[in-house]
Short mmCIF file of C-alpha atoms and ligand atoms in Angstrom, two decimals:
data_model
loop_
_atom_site.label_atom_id
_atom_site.label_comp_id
_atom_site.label_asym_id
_atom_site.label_seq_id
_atom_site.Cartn_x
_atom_site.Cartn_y
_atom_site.Cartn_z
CA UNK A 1 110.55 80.67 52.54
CA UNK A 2 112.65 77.24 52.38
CA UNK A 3 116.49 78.51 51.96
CA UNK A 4 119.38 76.15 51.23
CA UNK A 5 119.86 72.76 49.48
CA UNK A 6 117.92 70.32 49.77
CA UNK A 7 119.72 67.35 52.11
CA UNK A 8 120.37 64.21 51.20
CA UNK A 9 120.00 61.40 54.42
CA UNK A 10 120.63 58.04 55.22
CA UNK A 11 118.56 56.81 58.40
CA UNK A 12 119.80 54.37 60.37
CA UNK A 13 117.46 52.84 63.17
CA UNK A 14 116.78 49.02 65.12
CA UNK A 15 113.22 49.57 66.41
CA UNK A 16 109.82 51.25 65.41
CA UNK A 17 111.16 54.10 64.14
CA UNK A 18 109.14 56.92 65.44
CA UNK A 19 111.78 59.79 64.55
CA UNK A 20 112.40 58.57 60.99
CA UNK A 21 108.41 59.13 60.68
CA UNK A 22 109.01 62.72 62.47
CA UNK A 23 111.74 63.63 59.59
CA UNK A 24 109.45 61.50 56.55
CA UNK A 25 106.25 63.87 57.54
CA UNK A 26 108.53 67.15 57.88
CA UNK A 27 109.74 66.37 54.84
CA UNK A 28 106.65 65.99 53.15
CA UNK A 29 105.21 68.63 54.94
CA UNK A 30 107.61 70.92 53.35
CA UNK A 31 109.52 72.50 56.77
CA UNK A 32 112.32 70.43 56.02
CA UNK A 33 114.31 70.61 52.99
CA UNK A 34 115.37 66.88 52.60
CA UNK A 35 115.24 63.93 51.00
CA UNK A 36 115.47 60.31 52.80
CA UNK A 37 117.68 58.44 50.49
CA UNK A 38 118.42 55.15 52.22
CA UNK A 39 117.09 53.30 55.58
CA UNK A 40 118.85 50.81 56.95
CA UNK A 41 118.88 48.82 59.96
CA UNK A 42 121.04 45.89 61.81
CA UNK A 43 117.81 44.12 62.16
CA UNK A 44 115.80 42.88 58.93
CA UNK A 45 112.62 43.16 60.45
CA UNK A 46 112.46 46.29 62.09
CA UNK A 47 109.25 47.96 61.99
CA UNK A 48 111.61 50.83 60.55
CA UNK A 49 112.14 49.16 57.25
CA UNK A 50 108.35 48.21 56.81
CA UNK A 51 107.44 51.81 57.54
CA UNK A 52 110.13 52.73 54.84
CA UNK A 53 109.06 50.51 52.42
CA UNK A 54 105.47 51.70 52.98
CA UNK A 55 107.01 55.26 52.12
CA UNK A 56 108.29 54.14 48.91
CA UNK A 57 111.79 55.19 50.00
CA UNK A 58 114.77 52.39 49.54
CA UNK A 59 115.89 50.17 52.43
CA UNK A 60 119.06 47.95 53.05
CA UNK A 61 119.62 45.30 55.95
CA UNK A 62 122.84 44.35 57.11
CA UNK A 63 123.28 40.85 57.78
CA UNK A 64 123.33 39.05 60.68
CA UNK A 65 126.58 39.60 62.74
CA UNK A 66 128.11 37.78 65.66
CA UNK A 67 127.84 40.90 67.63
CA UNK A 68 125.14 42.69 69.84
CA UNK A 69 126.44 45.94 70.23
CA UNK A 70 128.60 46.68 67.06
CA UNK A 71 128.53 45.85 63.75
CA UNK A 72 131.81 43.14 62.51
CA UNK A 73 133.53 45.48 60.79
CA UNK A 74 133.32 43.96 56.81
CA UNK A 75 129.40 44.70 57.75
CA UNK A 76 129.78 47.79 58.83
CA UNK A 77 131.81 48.99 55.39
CA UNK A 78 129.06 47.44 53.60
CA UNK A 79 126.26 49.58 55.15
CA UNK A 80 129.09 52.25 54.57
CA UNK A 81 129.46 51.80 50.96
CA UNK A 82 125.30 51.83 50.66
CA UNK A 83 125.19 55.03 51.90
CA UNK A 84 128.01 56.20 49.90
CA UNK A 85 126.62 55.31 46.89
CA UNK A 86 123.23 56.77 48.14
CA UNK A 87 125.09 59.69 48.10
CA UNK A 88 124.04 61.05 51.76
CA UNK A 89 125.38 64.04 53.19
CA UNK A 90 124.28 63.18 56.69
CA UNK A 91 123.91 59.40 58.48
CA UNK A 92 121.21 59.86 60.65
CA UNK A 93 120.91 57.60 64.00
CA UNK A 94 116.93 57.64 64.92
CA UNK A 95 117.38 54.62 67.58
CA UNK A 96 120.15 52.88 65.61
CA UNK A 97 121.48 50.44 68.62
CA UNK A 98 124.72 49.74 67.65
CA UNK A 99 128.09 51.42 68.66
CA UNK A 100 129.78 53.31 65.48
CA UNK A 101 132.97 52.25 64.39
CA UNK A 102 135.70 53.11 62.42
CA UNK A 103 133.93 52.21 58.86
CA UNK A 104 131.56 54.61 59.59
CA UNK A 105 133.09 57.45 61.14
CA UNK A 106 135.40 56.94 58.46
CA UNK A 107 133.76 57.33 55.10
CA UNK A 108 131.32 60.29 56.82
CA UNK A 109 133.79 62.24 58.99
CA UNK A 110 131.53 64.81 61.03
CA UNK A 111 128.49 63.90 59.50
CA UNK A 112 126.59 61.16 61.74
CA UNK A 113 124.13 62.52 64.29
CA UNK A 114 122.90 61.19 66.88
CA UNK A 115 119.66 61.40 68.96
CA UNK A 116 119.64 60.84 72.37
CA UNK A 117 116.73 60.72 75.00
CA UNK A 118 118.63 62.69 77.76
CA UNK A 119 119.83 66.21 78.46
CA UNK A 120 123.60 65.09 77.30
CA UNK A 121 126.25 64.77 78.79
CA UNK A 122 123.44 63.84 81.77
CA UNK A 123 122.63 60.16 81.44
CA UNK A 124 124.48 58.83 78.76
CA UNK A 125 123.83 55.11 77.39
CA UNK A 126 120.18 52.91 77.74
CA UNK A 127 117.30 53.58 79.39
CA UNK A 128 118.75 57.20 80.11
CA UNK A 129 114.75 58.61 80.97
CA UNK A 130 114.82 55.79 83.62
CA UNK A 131 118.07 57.26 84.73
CA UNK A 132 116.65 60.67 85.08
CA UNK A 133 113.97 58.75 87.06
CA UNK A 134 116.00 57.46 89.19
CA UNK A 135 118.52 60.39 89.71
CA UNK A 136 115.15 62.64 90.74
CA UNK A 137 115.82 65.03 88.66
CA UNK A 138 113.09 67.59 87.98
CA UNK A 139 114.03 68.06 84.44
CA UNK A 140 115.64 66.21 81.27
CA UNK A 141 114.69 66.02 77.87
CA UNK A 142 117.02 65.42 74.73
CA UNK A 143 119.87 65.98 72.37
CA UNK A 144 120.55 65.94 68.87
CA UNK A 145 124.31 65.87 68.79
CA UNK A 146 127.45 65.06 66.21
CA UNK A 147 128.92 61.33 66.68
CA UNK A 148 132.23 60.80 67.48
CA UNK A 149 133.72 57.90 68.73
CA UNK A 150 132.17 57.54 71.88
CA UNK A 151 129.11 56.53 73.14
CA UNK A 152 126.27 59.58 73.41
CA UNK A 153 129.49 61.82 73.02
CA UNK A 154 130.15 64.70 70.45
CA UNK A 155 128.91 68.63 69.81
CA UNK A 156 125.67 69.53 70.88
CA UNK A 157 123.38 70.22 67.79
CA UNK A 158 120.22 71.37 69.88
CA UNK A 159 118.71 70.25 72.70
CA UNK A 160 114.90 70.55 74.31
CA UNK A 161 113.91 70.38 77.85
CA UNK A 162 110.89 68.03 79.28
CA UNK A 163 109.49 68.12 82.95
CA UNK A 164 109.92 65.39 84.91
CA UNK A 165 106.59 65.35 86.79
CA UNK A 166 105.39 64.06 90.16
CA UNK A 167 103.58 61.31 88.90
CA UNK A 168 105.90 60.27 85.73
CA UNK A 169 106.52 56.60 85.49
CA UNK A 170 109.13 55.57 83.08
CA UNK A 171 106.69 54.68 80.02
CA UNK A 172 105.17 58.29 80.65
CA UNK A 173 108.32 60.39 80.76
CA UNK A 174 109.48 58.57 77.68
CA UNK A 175 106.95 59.14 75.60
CA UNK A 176 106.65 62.97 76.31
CA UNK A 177 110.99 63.16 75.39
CA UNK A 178 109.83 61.26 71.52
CA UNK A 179 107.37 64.09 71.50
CA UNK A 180 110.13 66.50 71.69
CA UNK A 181 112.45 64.45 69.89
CA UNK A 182 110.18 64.76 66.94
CA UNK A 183 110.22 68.29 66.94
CA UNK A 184 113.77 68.14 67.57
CA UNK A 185 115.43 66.25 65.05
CA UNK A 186 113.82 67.83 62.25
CA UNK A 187 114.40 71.57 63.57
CA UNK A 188 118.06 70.92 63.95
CA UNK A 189 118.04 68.64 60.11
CA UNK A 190 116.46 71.92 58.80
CA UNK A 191 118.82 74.18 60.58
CA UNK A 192 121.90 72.06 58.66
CA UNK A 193 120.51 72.45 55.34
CA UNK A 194 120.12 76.02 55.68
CA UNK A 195 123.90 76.26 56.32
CA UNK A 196 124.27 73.50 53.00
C1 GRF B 1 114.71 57.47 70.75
O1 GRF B 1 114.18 57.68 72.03
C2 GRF B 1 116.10 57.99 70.61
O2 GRF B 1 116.37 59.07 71.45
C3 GRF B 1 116.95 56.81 71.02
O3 GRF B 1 116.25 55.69 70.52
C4 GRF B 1 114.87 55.97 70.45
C5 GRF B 1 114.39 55.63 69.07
O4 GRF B 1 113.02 55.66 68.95
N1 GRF B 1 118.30 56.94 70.51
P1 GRF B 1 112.31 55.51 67.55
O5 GRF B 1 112.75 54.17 66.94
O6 GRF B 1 112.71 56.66 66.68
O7 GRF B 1 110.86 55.51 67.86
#
């Protein structure tokens, strides 16, 4: 039996938005007691937003900024205020590719999470399941963790493990961490609204 309130999220992501879908179909599966309030992204045609939009469920694009890896700061209060007035309890990053800032971490004090393709604090930053490749490692996997303001920094939410096997190229390993990741992220999401 579902316990709890349901949650109220704002999902943040820049590319196809494969973890967003995880949460969406838990959601409507009914093993995760949330709604998806607001998606928003730093580009306007992320595949994201279309798959959002397809969903029914409201979108918002920040403009174009002059920066690659962070958000100007009047655009990141902005996409603050939207999510305010969504009323979220939780900012979700599912792939979001910019740095959070002090707008941000500001108006939703311990309550942005992160997802991360790495066993964190192993392999922080891009590309981290090529890292693993490269380090030899016989296992990583990922981590859904609280944001702070560093990069791939904060408390560990949960984490799952993934192989790295003999044969793994970096396409290969990646796509077996999203398959974890989208068992992950809504696991954890449910675990939080439990606690609500
Ligand atoms: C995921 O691998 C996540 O760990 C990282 O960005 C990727 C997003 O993928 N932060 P998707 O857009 O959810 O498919």
């Amino acid at each position: 039996m579902r316990t709890g309130r349901r949650l109220r999220l704002g999902v943040l992501g820049s590319g196809r938005g494969s973890n967003f879908v995880a949460i969406a179909d838990a959601i409507e599966a009914g093993v995760l007691n949330a709604q998806i309030m607001l998606v928003a992204s730093d580009l306007a045609d992320a595949p994201i937003l279309t798959e959002a939009t397809r969903r029914g469920i409201p979108t918002y694009a920040c403009p174009i900024g002059r920066f690659k890896t962070k958000l100007e700061p009047e655009i990141e209060s902005a996409l603050a205020r939207q999510l305010q007035n969504a009323e979220v309890d939780y900012v979700i990053l599912a792939g979001f590719m910019r740095v959070v800032k002090a707008p941000l971490l500001e108006a939703f004090p311990q309550r942005i999470i992160n997802i991360h393709p790495s066993l964190l604090p192993a392999f922080p930053g891009l590309r981290s399941w090529e890292q693993a490749l490269n380090a030899r490692v016989s296992e990583t996997g990922c981590t859904v963790h609280w944001v702070d303001s560093h990069v791939d920094s904060g408390p560990i939410l949960g984490q799952a493990k993934v192989s790295v096997l003999q044969n793994d190229t970096a396409e290969s390993l990646h796509a077996r961490i999203q398959l974890e990741e989208h068992k992950l992220f809504p696991q954890v999401l449910q675990s939080l609204a439990e606690k609500l």
